[in-house]
PDB file of C-alpha atoms and ligand atoms in Angstrom:
ATOM      1  CA  UNK A 204     -25.958  -4.052  25.527  1.00 61.00           C
ATOM      2  CA  UNK A 205     -28.930  -5.039  23.341  1.00 78.00           C
ATOM      3  CA  UNK A 206     -28.352  -4.656  19.626  1.00 91.00           C
ATOM      4  CA  UNK A 207     -30.796  -4.428  16.735  1.00 97.00           C
ATOM      5  CA  UNK A 208     -30.284  -6.073  13.366  1.00 98.00           C
ATOM      6  CA  UNK A 209     -30.785  -3.695  10.459  1.00 98.00           C
ATOM      7  CA  UNK A 210     -30.090  -3.744   6.749  1.00 98.00           C
ATOM      8  CA  UNK A 211     -28.488  -0.906   4.816  1.00 98.00           C
ATOM      9  CA  UNK A 212     -31.436  -0.058   2.591  1.00 98.00           C
ATOM     10  CA  UNK A 213     -30.117   2.931   0.615  1.00 98.00           C
ATOM     11  CA  UNK A 214     -27.129   5.233   0.277  1.00 98.00           C
ATOM     12  CA  UNK A 215     -27.749   8.747  -1.045  1.00 97.00           C
ATOM     13  CA  UNK A 216     -25.209  11.309  -2.215  1.00 96.00           C
ATOM     14  CA  UNK A 217     -25.567  14.651  -0.428  1.00 95.00           C
ATOM     15  CA  UNK A 218     -22.299  16.512  -1.083  1.00 95.00           C
ATOM     16  CA  UNK A 219     -18.771  15.555  -2.230  1.00 93.00           C
ATOM     17  CA  UNK A 220     -17.891  14.241   1.238  1.00 95.00           C
ATOM     18  CA  UNK A 221     -21.365  13.458   2.630  1.00 97.00           C
ATOM     19  CA  UNK A 222     -23.663  10.485   2.087  1.00 97.00           C
ATOM     20  CA  UNK A 223     -26.806   9.512   3.918  1.00 98.00           C
ATOM     21  CA  UNK A 224     -27.326   5.892   4.993  1.00 98.00           C
ATOM     22  CA  UNK A 225     -30.855   4.600   5.442  1.00 98.00           C
ATOM     23  CA  UNK A 226     -31.209   1.618   7.773  1.00 98.00           C
ATOM     24  CA  UNK A 227     -34.312  -0.568   8.073  1.00 98.00           C
ATOM     25  CA  UNK A 228     -35.019  -3.419  10.473  1.00 98.00           C
ATOM     26  CA  UNK A 229     -33.787  -6.709   9.023  1.00 97.00           C
ATOM     27  CA  UNK A 230     -37.112  -8.378   9.875  1.00 96.00           C
ATOM     28  CA  UNK A 231     -39.193  -5.491   8.539  1.00 95.00           C
ATOM     29  CA  UNK A 232     -40.587  -4.644  11.997  1.00 96.00           C
ATOM     30  CA  UNK A 233     -40.896  -1.126  13.383  1.00 97.00           C
ATOM     31  CA  UNK A 234     -37.721   0.288  14.874  1.00 98.00           C
ATOM     32  CA  UNK A 235     -37.619   1.674  18.436  1.00 97.00           C
ATOM     33  CA  UNK A 236     -38.811   5.262  18.514  1.00 97.00           C
ATOM     34  CA  UNK A 237     -36.320   8.070  19.061  1.00 98.00           C
ATOM     35  CA  UNK A 238     -36.319  11.738  19.983  1.00 98.00           C
ATOM     36  CA  UNK A 239     -34.774  14.611  18.018  1.00 98.00           C
ATOM     37  CA  UNK A 240     -31.027  14.863  18.664  1.00 97.00           C
ATOM     38  CA  UNK A 241     -30.577  11.122  19.285  1.00 97.00           C
ATOM     39  CA  UNK A 242     -27.755   8.958  17.965  1.00 95.00           C
ATOM     40  CA  UNK A 243     -27.044   5.262  17.520  1.00 95.00           C
ATOM     41  CA  UNK A 244     -23.902   3.145  17.624  1.00 93.00           C
ATOM     42  CA  UNK A 245     -23.231   1.252  14.408  1.00 94.00           C
ATOM     43  CA  UNK A 246     -21.177  -1.942  14.694  1.00 93.00           C
ATOM     44  CA  UNK A 247     -19.377  -2.104  11.368  1.00 93.00           C
ATOM     45  CA  UNK A 248     -18.349  -5.377   9.706  1.00 91.00           C
ATOM     46  CA  UNK A 249     -14.690  -4.304  10.052  1.00 89.00           C
ATOM     47  CA  UNK A 250     -14.988  -4.576  13.849  1.00 87.00           C
ATOM     48  CA  UNK A 251     -15.278  -0.850  14.510  1.00 88.00           C
ATOM     49  CA  UNK A 252     -18.155   0.768  16.405  1.00 88.00           C
ATOM     50  CA  UNK A 253     -19.071   4.320  15.502  1.00 90.00           C
ATOM     51  CA  UNK A 254     -21.774   6.703  16.736  1.00 91.00           C
ATOM     52  CA  UNK A 255     -23.875   8.728  14.318  1.00 94.00           C
ATOM     53  CA  UNK A 256     -26.752  11.145  14.839  1.00 96.00           C
ATOM     54  CA  UNK A 257     -30.148  10.301  13.384  1.00 98.00           C
ATOM     55  CA  UNK A 258     -31.225  12.937  10.886  1.00 98.00           C
ATOM     56  CA  UNK A 259     -34.683  11.758   9.865  1.00 98.00           C
ATOM     57  CA  UNK A 260     -38.006  12.742  11.420  1.00 98.00           C
ATOM     58  CA  UNK A 261     -38.409  11.361  14.958  1.00 97.00           C
ATOM     59  CA  UNK A 262     -41.951  10.169  14.226  1.00 96.00           C
ATOM     60  CA  UNK A 263     -40.655   7.707  11.596  1.00 97.00           C
ATOM     61  CA  UNK A 264     -40.354   4.145  12.850  1.00 97.00           C
ATOM     62  CA  UNK A 265     -39.681   2.368   9.531  1.00 98.00           C
ATOM     63  CA  UNK A 266     -36.113   3.673   9.190  1.00 98.00           C
ATOM     64  CA  UNK A 267     -33.121   5.407  10.723  1.00 98.00           C
ATOM     65  CA  UNK A 268     -31.172   7.807   8.514  1.00 98.00           C
ATOM     66  CA  UNK A 269     -27.563   8.776   9.245  1.00 98.00           C
ATOM     67  CA  UNK A 270     -25.581  11.534   7.564  1.00 97.00           C
ATOM     68  CA  UNK A 271     -21.881  10.660   7.413  1.00 96.00           C
ATOM     69  CA  UNK A 272     -19.051  12.971   6.459  1.00 95.00           C
ATOM     70  CA  UNK A 273     -15.997  11.292   4.948  1.00 93.00           C
ATOM     71  CA  UNK A 274     -13.450  12.634   7.399  1.00 85.00           C
ATOM     72  CA  UNK A 275      -9.903  12.851   5.985  1.00 80.00           C
ATOM     73  CA  UNK A 276      -8.642  12.210   9.535  1.00 75.00           C
ATOM     74  CA  UNK A 277     -10.963   9.201   9.803  1.00 71.00           C
ATOM     75  CA  UNK A 278      -9.847   6.460  12.171  1.00 70.00           C
ATOM     76  CA  UNK A 279     -11.541   4.089   9.756  1.00 80.00           C
ATOM     77  CA  UNK A 280     -15.260   4.542  10.449  1.00 88.00           C
ATOM     78  CA  UNK A 281     -16.427   7.127   7.922  1.00 92.00           C
ATOM     79  CA  UNK A 282     -13.899   5.873   5.385  1.00 92.00           C
ATOM     80  CA  UNK A 283     -15.328   2.358   5.679  1.00 93.00           C
ATOM     81  CA  UNK A 284     -18.895   3.588   5.277  1.00 95.00           C
ATOM     82  CA  UNK A 285     -18.039   5.657   2.206  1.00 95.00           C
ATOM     83  CA  UNK A 286     -15.753   3.192   0.457  1.00 93.00           C
ATOM     84  CA  UNK A 287     -16.761  -0.309   1.462  1.00 93.00           C
ATOM     85  CA  UNK A 288     -20.279  -0.576   2.859  1.00 95.00           C
ATOM     86  CA  UNK A 289     -22.828  -1.681   0.262  1.00 96.00           C
ATOM     87  CA  UNK A 290     -26.623  -1.607   0.288  1.00 97.00           C
ATOM     88  CA  UNK A 291     -28.093  -4.881   1.498  1.00 97.00           C
ATOM     89  CA  UNK A 292     -25.431  -5.345   4.186  1.00 97.00           C
ATOM     90  CA  UNK A 293     -26.715  -6.475   7.587  1.00 97.00           C
ATOM     91  CA  UNK A 294     -25.505  -4.401  10.515  1.00 97.00           C
ATOM     92  CA  UNK A 295     -25.888  -4.505  14.284  1.00 96.00           C
ATOM     93  CA  UNK A 296     -26.788  -1.188  15.883  1.00 96.00           C
ATOM     94  CA  UNK A 297     -27.623   0.026  19.367  1.00 94.00           C
ATOM     95  CA  UNK A 298     -31.008   1.419  20.296  1.00 95.00           C
ATOM     96  CA  UNK A 299     -31.120   5.228  19.989  1.00 96.00           C
ATOM     97  CA  UNK A 300     -29.781   7.296  22.889  1.00 93.00           C
ATOM     98  CA  UNK A 301     -30.076  11.043  23.295  1.00 94.00           C
ATOM     99  CA  UNK A 302     -27.566  13.335  25.006  1.00 91.00           C
ATOM    100  CA  UNK A 303     -28.673  16.346  22.940  1.00 95.00           C
ATOM    101  CA  UNK A 304     -32.427  16.485  23.529  1.00 96.00           C
ATOM    102  CA  UNK A 305     -34.665  19.162  22.080  1.00 98.00           C
ATOM    103  CA  UNK A 306     -36.778  21.331  24.374  1.00 97.00           C
ATOM    104  CA  UNK A 307     -39.698  21.409  22.000  1.00 93.00           C
ATOM    105  CA  UNK A 308     -41.887  24.013  23.696  1.00 96.00           C
ATOM    106  CA  UNK A 309     -39.463  26.969  23.538  1.00 97.00           C
ATOM    107  CA  UNK A 310     -40.960  30.187  22.097  1.00 97.00           C
ATOM    108  CA  UNK A 311     -38.191  30.259  19.479  1.00 98.00           C
ATOM    109  CA  UNK A 312     -35.322  27.903  18.654  1.00 98.00           C
ATOM    110  CA  UNK A 313     -32.051  28.784  16.929  1.00 98.00           C
ATOM    111  CA  UNK A 314     -30.117  25.887  15.414  1.00 98.00           C
ATOM    112  CA  UNK A 315     -26.448  26.409  14.535  1.00 98.00           C
ATOM    113  CA  UNK A 316     -24.561  23.810  12.495  1.00 98.00           C
ATOM    114  CA  UNK A 317     -20.920  23.568  11.541  1.00 97.00           C
ATOM    115  CA  UNK A 318     -20.312  21.066   8.719  1.00 95.00           C
ATOM    116  CA  UNK A 319     -21.711  17.616   9.441  1.00 95.00           C
ATOM    117  CA  UNK A 320     -23.032  18.980  12.758  1.00 96.00           C
ATOM    118  CA  UNK A 321     -26.203  19.640  10.772  1.00 98.00           C
ATOM    119  CA  UNK A 322     -27.360  16.021  11.182  1.00 98.00           C
ATOM    120  CA  UNK A 323     -29.027  16.089  14.639  1.00 98.00           C
ATOM    121  CA  UNK A 324     -30.425  19.534  13.817  1.00 98.00           C
ATOM    122  CA  UNK A 325     -32.238  18.127  10.765  1.00 98.00           C
ATOM    123  CA  UNK A 326     -34.128  15.813  13.062  1.00 98.00           C
ATOM    124  CA  UNK A 327     -34.928  18.760  15.352  1.00 98.00           C
ATOM    125  CA  UNK A 328     -36.234  20.816  12.417  1.00 98.00           C
ATOM    126  CA  UNK A 329     -38.644  18.039  11.485  1.00 98.00           C
ATOM    127  CA  UNK A 330     -39.886  17.799  15.053  1.00 98.00           C
ATOM    128  CA  UNK A 331     -40.319  21.581  15.364  1.00 98.00           C
ATOM    129  CA  UNK A 332     -42.152  21.648  12.037  1.00 98.00           C
ATOM    130  CA  UNK A 333     -44.459  18.870  13.188  1.00 97.00           C
ATOM    131  CA  UNK A 334     -45.299  20.951  16.275  1.00 98.00           C
ATOM    132  CA  UNK A 335     -45.622  24.214  14.323  1.00 98.00           C
ATOM    133  CA  UNK A 336     -42.889  25.878  16.420  1.00 98.00           C
ATOM    134  CA  UNK A 337     -40.803  28.909  15.511  1.00 98.00           C
ATOM    135  CA  UNK A 338     -37.200  28.151  14.495  1.00 98.00           C
ATOM    136  CA  UNK A 339     -34.296  29.281  12.355  1.00 98.00           C
ATOM    137  CA  UNK A 340     -31.151  27.524  11.180  1.00 98.00           C
ATOM    138  CA  UNK A 341     -27.644  28.864  10.623  1.00 98.00           C
ATOM    139  CA  UNK A 342     -25.660  26.367   8.551  1.00 98.00           C
ATOM    140  CA  UNK A 343     -21.913  27.026   8.346  1.00 97.00           C
ATOM    141  CA  UNK A 344     -19.579  25.352   5.849  1.00 96.00           C
ATOM    142  CA  UNK A 345     -16.375  26.625   4.264  1.00 95.00           C
ATOM    143  CA  UNK A 346     -17.874  26.579   0.742  1.00 96.00           C
ATOM    144  CA  UNK A 347     -21.280  26.255  -0.920  1.00 95.00           C
ATOM    145  CA  UNK A 348     -20.219  22.993  -2.527  1.00 95.00           C
ATOM    146  CA  UNK A 349     -19.400  21.443   0.854  1.00 95.00           C
ATOM    147  CA  UNK A 350     -22.897  21.998   2.223  1.00 96.00           C
ATOM    148  CA  UNK A 351     -25.077  18.924   2.505  1.00 94.00           C
ATOM    149  CA  UNK A 352     -28.864  18.602   2.637  1.00 97.00           C
ATOM    150  CA  UNK A 353     -29.401  21.689   0.483  1.00 96.00           C
ATOM    151  CA  UNK A 354     -32.447  20.205  -1.264  1.00 96.00           C
ATOM    152  CA  UNK A 355     -33.924  19.182   2.105  1.00 96.00           C
ATOM    153  CA  UNK A 356     -33.499  22.665   3.543  1.00 97.00           C
ATOM    154  CA  UNK A 357     -34.455  24.800   0.537  1.00 96.00           C
ATOM    155  CA  UNK A 358     -38.229  24.509   1.099  1.00 97.00           C
ATOM    156  CA  UNK A 359     -37.806  26.248   4.461  1.00 97.00           C
ATOM    157  CA  UNK A 360     -36.808  29.467   2.665  1.00 97.00           C
ATOM    158  CA  UNK A 361     -35.704  32.402   4.787  1.00 97.00           C
ATOM    159  CA  UNK A 362     -35.617  30.381   7.988  1.00 98.00           C
ATOM    160  CA  UNK A 363     -32.375  28.832   6.715  1.00 98.00           C
ATOM    161  CA  UNK A 364     -29.284  31.058   6.723  1.00 97.00           C
ATOM    162  CA  UNK A 365     -26.207  29.810   4.889  1.00 96.00           C
ATOM    163  CA  UNK A 366     -22.723  30.928   5.928  1.00 97.00           C
ATOM    164  CA  UNK A 367     -19.780  29.995   3.677  1.00 96.00           C
ATOM    165  CA  UNK A 368     -16.750  31.828   5.018  1.00 94.00           C
ATOM    166  CA  UNK A 369     -14.290  30.633   2.344  1.00 94.00           C
ATOM    167  CA  UNK A 370     -16.400  31.980  -0.546  1.00 94.00           C
ATOM    168  CA  UNK A 371     -15.297  35.329  -2.045  1.00 91.00           C
ATOM    169  CA  UNK A 372     -18.381  37.043  -0.604  1.00 88.00           C
ATOM    170  CA  UNK A 373     -18.481  34.890   2.520  1.00 89.00           C
ATOM    171  CA  UNK A 374     -18.332  36.046   6.115  1.00 87.00           C
ATOM    172  CA  UNK A 375     -18.010  33.979   9.238  1.00 92.00           C
ATOM    173  CA  UNK A 376     -21.130  33.755  11.382  1.00 96.00           C
ATOM    174  CA  UNK A 377     -20.857  36.173  14.308  1.00 97.00           C
ATOM    175  CA  UNK A 378     -22.013  33.886  17.108  1.00 97.00           C
ATOM    176  CA  UNK A 379     -21.891  36.534  19.827  1.00 96.00           C
ATOM    177  CA  UNK A 380     -24.084  38.910  17.796  1.00 97.00           C
ATOM    178  CA  UNK A 381     -26.510  36.118  16.896  1.00 97.00           C
ATOM    179  CA  UNK A 382     -26.976  35.061  20.516  1.00 97.00           C
ATOM    180  CA  UNK A 383     -27.359  38.644  21.728  1.00 96.00           C
ATOM    181  CA  UNK A 384     -30.086  39.596  19.282  1.00 95.00           C
ATOM    182  CA  UNK A 385     -32.549  36.973  20.494  1.00 96.00           C
ATOM    183  CA  UNK A 386     -34.872  37.127  23.486  1.00 95.00           C
ATOM    184  CA  UNK A 387     -33.591  35.526  26.707  1.00 95.00           C
ATOM    185  CA  UNK A 388     -36.212  32.797  26.338  1.00 95.00           C
ATOM    186  CA  UNK A 389     -34.793  31.517  23.029  1.00 97.00           C
ATOM    187  CA  UNK A 390     -33.147  28.090  23.049  1.00 98.00           C
ATOM    188  CA  UNK A 391     -29.964  27.573  21.031  1.00 98.00           C
ATOM    189  CA  UNK A 392     -28.500  24.296  19.765  1.00 98.00           C
ATOM    190  CA  UNK A 393     -24.975  24.203  18.364  1.00 98.00           C
ATOM    191  CA  UNK A 394     -23.291  21.179  16.812  1.00 97.00           C
ATOM    192  CA  UNK A 395     -20.054  21.292  14.873  1.00 94.00           C
ATOM    193  CA  UNK A 396     -16.268  21.396  15.222  1.00 92.00           C
ATOM    194  CA  UNK A 397     -14.723  21.908  18.663  1.00 90.00           C
ATOM    195  CA  UNK A 398     -13.521  25.462  17.882  1.00 92.00           C
ATOM    196  CA  UNK A 399     -17.035  26.535  16.946  1.00 95.00           C
ATOM    197  CA  UNK A 400     -18.542  24.995  20.062  1.00 95.00           C
ATOM    198  CA  UNK A 401     -16.010  26.714  22.311  1.00 93.00           C
ATOM    199  CA  UNK A 402     -16.839  30.080  20.647  1.00 96.00           C
ATOM    200  CA  UNK A 403     -20.534  29.355  21.122  1.00 97.00           C
ATOM    201  CA  UNK A 404     -20.055  28.544  24.808  1.00 95.00           C
ATOM    202  CA  UNK A 405     -17.955  31.683  25.325  1.00 96.00           C
ATOM    203  CA  UNK A 406     -20.670  33.804  23.669  1.00 97.00           C
ATOM    204  CA  UNK A 407     -23.403  32.056  25.682  1.00 97.00           C
ATOM    205  CA  UNK A 408     -21.590  32.850  28.932  1.00 95.00           C
ATOM    206  CA  UNK A 409     -22.096  36.582  28.285  1.00 94.00           C
ATOM    207  CA  UNK A 410     -25.854  36.291  27.621  1.00 94.00           C
ATOM    208  CA  UNK A 411     -28.779  36.864  29.955  1.00 89.00           C
ATOM    209  CA  UNK A 412     -31.289  34.157  30.811  1.00 84.00           C
ATOM    210  CA  UNK A 413     -30.968  30.577  31.961  1.00 85.00           C
ATOM    211  CA  UNK A 414     -27.803  28.603  31.077  1.00 88.00           C
ATOM    212  CA  UNK A 415     -30.057  25.633  30.289  1.00 92.00           C
ATOM    213  CA  UNK A 416     -31.196  27.255  27.046  1.00 96.00           C
ATOM    214  CA  UNK A 417     -27.765  26.799  25.448  1.00 96.00           C
ATOM    215  CA  UNK A 418     -27.237  23.267  24.145  1.00 96.00           C
ATOM    216  CA  UNK A 419     -24.129  21.830  22.501  1.00 94.00           C
ATOM    217  CA  UNK A 420     -23.105  18.491  21.094  1.00 93.00           C
ATOM    218  CA  UNK A 421     -19.438  17.718  20.707  1.00 89.00           C
ATOM    219  CA  UNK A 422     -18.180  15.312  18.036  1.00 81.00           C
ATOM    220  CA  UNK A 423     -14.656  15.320  19.460  1.00 77.00           C
ATOM    221  CA  UNK A 424     -13.080  15.636  22.877  1.00 78.00           C
ATOM    222  CA  UNK A 425     -12.684  19.112  24.370  1.00 77.00           C
ATOM    223  CA  UNK A 426      -9.999  18.088  26.821  1.00 79.00           C
ATOM    224  CA  UNK A 427      -7.428  15.352  27.185  1.00 87.00           C
ATOM    225  CA  UNK A 428      -8.499  12.068  28.821  1.00 92.00           C
ATOM    226  CA  UNK A 429      -7.523  11.407  32.418  1.00 93.00           C
ATOM    227  CA  UNK A 430      -4.491   9.168  32.089  1.00 91.00           C
ATOM    228  CA  UNK A 431      -2.486   9.853  35.242  1.00 93.00           C
ATOM    229  CA  UNK A 432      -3.422   6.422  36.612  1.00 93.00           C
ATOM    230  CA  UNK A 433      -2.408   5.505  40.150  1.00 95.00           C
ATOM    231  CA  UNK A 434      -5.761   4.139  41.304  1.00 97.00           C
ATOM    232  CA  UNK A 435      -7.661   0.871  41.466  1.00 97.00           C
ATOM    233  CA  UNK A 436     -10.946  -0.065  39.846  1.00 97.00           C
ATOM    234  CA  UNK A 437     -13.037  -2.656  41.647  1.00 97.00           C
ATOM    235  CA  UNK A 438     -15.544  -4.522  39.482  1.00 97.00           C
ATOM    236  CA  UNK A 439     -18.518  -5.035  41.792  1.00 96.00           C
ATOM    237  CA  UNK A 440     -20.029  -8.007  39.965  1.00 95.00           C
ATOM    238  CA  UNK A 441     -16.883 -10.095  39.577  1.00 93.00           C
ATOM    239  CA  UNK A 442     -15.032  -8.575  42.563  1.00 93.00           C
ATOM    240  CA  UNK A 443     -11.945  -8.206  40.350  1.00 96.00           C
ATOM    241  CA  UNK A 444      -9.453  -5.451  41.145  1.00 97.00           C
ATOM    242  CA  UNK A 445      -7.832  -3.738  38.174  1.00 97.00           C
ATOM    243  CA  UNK A 446      -4.938  -1.348  38.598  1.00 97.00           C
ATOM    244  CA  UNK A 447      -5.007   1.725  36.323  1.00 97.00           C
ATOM    245  CA  UNK A 448      -1.416   2.747  35.608  1.00 96.00           C
ATOM    246  CA  UNK A 449       0.059   6.045  34.484  1.00 95.00           C
ATOM    247  CA  UNK A 450      -0.624   6.607  30.788  1.00 94.00           C
ATOM    248  CA  UNK A 451      -3.760   4.445  30.833  1.00 96.00           C
ATOM    249  CA  UNK A 452      -7.439   5.291  30.833  1.00 96.00           C
ATOM    250  CA  UNK A 453      -9.812   3.042  32.763  1.00 97.00           C
ATOM    251  CA  UNK A 454     -10.952   1.643  29.421  1.00 97.00           C
ATOM    252  CA  UNK A 455      -7.338   0.806  28.482  1.00 96.00           C
ATOM    253  CA  UNK A 456      -6.824  -0.968  31.793  1.00 97.00           C
ATOM    254  CA  UNK A 457     -10.072  -2.953  31.533  1.00 97.00           C
ATOM    255  CA  UNK A 458      -9.464  -4.038  27.952  1.00 96.00           C
ATOM    256  CA  UNK A 459      -5.894  -4.956  28.871  1.00 96.00           C
ATOM    257  CA  UNK A 460      -7.240  -7.173  31.643  1.00 96.00           C
ATOM    258  CA  UNK A 461      -9.626  -8.898  29.241  1.00 96.00           C
ATOM    259  CA  UNK A 462     -12.779  -7.257  30.622  1.00 95.00           C
ATOM    260  CA  UNK A 463     -15.488  -6.879  27.972  1.00 91.00           C
ATOM    261  CA  UNK A 464     -17.002  -3.386  27.930  1.00 93.00           C
ATOM    262  CA  UNK A 465     -18.923  -1.386  25.340  1.00 88.00           C
ATOM    263  CA  UNK A 466     -17.245   1.647  23.843  1.00 89.00           C
ATOM    264  CA  UNK A 467     -17.221   3.584  20.590  1.00 86.00           C
ATOM    265  CA  UNK A 468     -15.684   7.068  20.299  1.00 86.00           C
ATOM    266  CA  UNK A 469     -13.079   6.657  23.093  1.00 89.00           C
ATOM    267  CA  UNK A 470     -13.262  10.440  23.453  1.00 89.00           C
ATOM    268  CA  UNK A 471     -16.071  11.018  25.929  1.00 93.00           C
ATOM    269  CA  UNK A 472     -18.612  12.248  23.377  1.00 90.00           C
ATOM    270  CA  UNK A 473     -20.909   9.329  22.467  1.00 89.00           C
ATOM    271  CA  UNK A 474     -21.974   7.897  25.843  1.00 90.00           C
ATOM    272  CA  UNK A 475     -21.499   4.243  24.835  1.00 90.00           C
ATOM    273  CA  UNK A 476     -19.117   3.482  27.711  1.00 94.00           C
ATOM    274  CA  UNK A 477     -21.263   5.067  30.440  1.00 95.00           C
ATOM    275  CA  UNK A 478     -20.838   2.972  33.577  1.00 97.00           C
ATOM    276  CA  UNK A 479     -22.547   3.168  36.963  1.00 97.00           C
ATOM    277  CA  UNK A 480     -20.308   4.265  39.828  1.00 98.00           C
ATOM    278  CA  UNK A 481     -21.059   2.551  43.148  1.00 97.00           C
ATOM    279  CA  UNK A 482     -18.275   4.084  45.270  1.00 97.00           C
ATOM    280  CA  UNK A 483     -15.473   6.592  44.802  1.00 97.00           C
ATOM    281  CA  UNK A 484     -15.102   9.960  43.123  1.00 97.00           C
ATOM    282  CA  UNK A 485     -14.607  10.066  39.353  1.00 97.00           C
ATOM    283  CA  UNK A 486     -12.540  12.734  37.624  1.00 96.00           C
ATOM    284  CA  UNK A 487     -15.085  13.534  34.877  1.00 96.00           C
ATOM    285  CA  UNK A 488     -13.693  14.539  31.476  1.00 94.00           C
ATOM    286  CA  UNK A 489     -16.621  13.660  29.185  1.00 94.00           C
ATOM    287  CA  UNK A 490     -18.920  15.827  27.072  1.00 89.00           C
ATOM    288  CA  UNK A 491     -21.984  13.645  27.626  1.00 90.00           C
ATOM    289  CA  UNK A 492     -23.102  14.217  31.213  1.00 91.00           C
ATOM    290  CA  UNK A 493     -24.346  17.619  32.289  1.00 87.00           C
ATOM    291  CA  UNK A 494     -22.546  19.381  35.122  1.00 87.00           C
ATOM    292  CA  UNK A 495     -25.284  18.393  37.568  1.00 90.00           C
ATOM    293  CA  UNK A 496     -25.149  14.758  36.391  1.00 93.00           C
ATOM    294  CA  UNK A 497     -21.392  14.747  36.868  1.00 95.00           C
ATOM    295  CA  UNK A 498     -21.813  16.247  40.334  1.00 95.00           C
ATOM    296  CA  UNK A 499     -23.938  13.289  41.441  1.00 97.00           C
ATOM    297  CA  UNK A 500     -21.091  10.852  40.548  1.00 96.00           C
ATOM    298  CA  UNK A 501     -23.701   8.197  39.772  1.00 96.00           C
ATOM    299  CA  UNK A 502     -22.110   7.294  36.450  1.00 97.00           C
ATOM    300  CA  UNK A 503     -19.045   8.068  34.364  1.00 97.00           C
ATOM    301  CA  UNK A 504     -17.517   7.601  30.920  1.00 96.00           C
ATOM    302  CA  UNK A 505     -14.710   5.134  31.475  1.00 97.00           C
ATOM    303  CA  UNK A 506     -13.005   5.917  28.130  1.00 96.00           C
ATOM    304  CA  UNK A 507     -11.832   9.344  29.250  1.00 96.00           C
ATOM    305  CA  UNK A 508     -12.619   9.975  32.914  1.00 97.00           C
ATOM    306  CA  UNK A 509     -10.323   8.983  35.763  1.00 96.00           C
ATOM    307  CA  UNK A 510     -10.535   8.912  39.524  1.00 97.00           C
ATOM    308  CA  UNK A 511      -9.925  11.426  42.281  1.00 96.00           C
ATOM    309  CA  UNK A 512     -10.156   8.657  44.875  1.00 96.00           C
ATOM    310  CA  UNK A 513      -7.739   5.773  45.378  1.00 97.00           C
ATOM    311  CA  UNK A 514     -10.434   3.255  44.451  1.00 97.00           C
ATOM    312  CA  UNK A 515     -13.483   3.355  42.214  1.00 97.00           C
ATOM    313  CA  UNK A 516     -16.151   0.688  42.514  1.00 97.00           C
ATOM    314  CA  UNK A 517     -17.935   0.235  39.194  1.00 97.00           C
ATOM    315  CA  UNK A 518     -21.070  -1.712  38.349  1.00 97.00           C
ATOM    316  CA  UNK A 519     -19.218  -4.132  36.091  1.00 95.00           C
TER     317      UNK A 519
HETATM  318  S1  FES B 621     -16.722   5.466  24.223  1.00 89.51           S
HETATM  319 FE1  FES B 621     -17.790   7.279  23.651  1.00 89.51          FE
HETATM  320  S2  FES B 621     -18.089   8.282  25.564  1.00 89.51           S
HETATM  321 FE2  FES B 621     -16.779   6.632  26.029  1.00 89.51          FE
END
């Protein structure tokens, strides 16, 4: 996978657990363009690779801006960014990819954020503003103090609705009521914790209009990875056969056999490990491919998806 060399240009405090990280090309050149909702993989100096949404305006080519929440359950990525990474550091990143694209000609767009799920929506807001489109944002955090990007959002006035359910006067956003009170042509985008996304999907299932107008981005797996094993992976380019045993994912088996593959989240949410399927029937468990993309069986996320056939032939 091609990587870009960037330098950490600035770190900005947003909230007690949130910083933004501004990256600029190491050689000062323009960065590849991106679309609202896109993310990049960041290869950290500690050997980890993590995926983060871009939160700046998609028309900007001089920088990428990431918003990173310091997750107490961090596997080392957000903790490293918050505690160790210093401005001036050179980093390798992937080109932007987008599994959460904005339909930018909808008559009205409702953006719903839970916590750090606001980041891809910030990019969408800037795109919708550029186009003069109608939108509103519902930003949910437990407390006022935990909310990031307040200064960025304040100029948008009444289009931004804050929901802080742990405040004395706070109430939880009623997703079902919100979805129901909009016209069946409205597009909704929800990004946040898994529980919120499941509630959103349950509410969306009871609404009229096309399913395609409800968009979600998961930051964590919704279901367990396929780890029943009992099948063989054939690597088409090297003709190697790798056995996937019980308790292993395909990624585990490949890494164990010394096969070099790209991966980041290991949970089926970032798309880094997407691999072309040449033969066989995957058991899809990811949150990246749409249902129709999964149905074609043209590609799969090898970090979490397994096989329904005895052999899978992959383009590796
Ligand atoms: S590594 Fe993120 S989807 Fe597989």
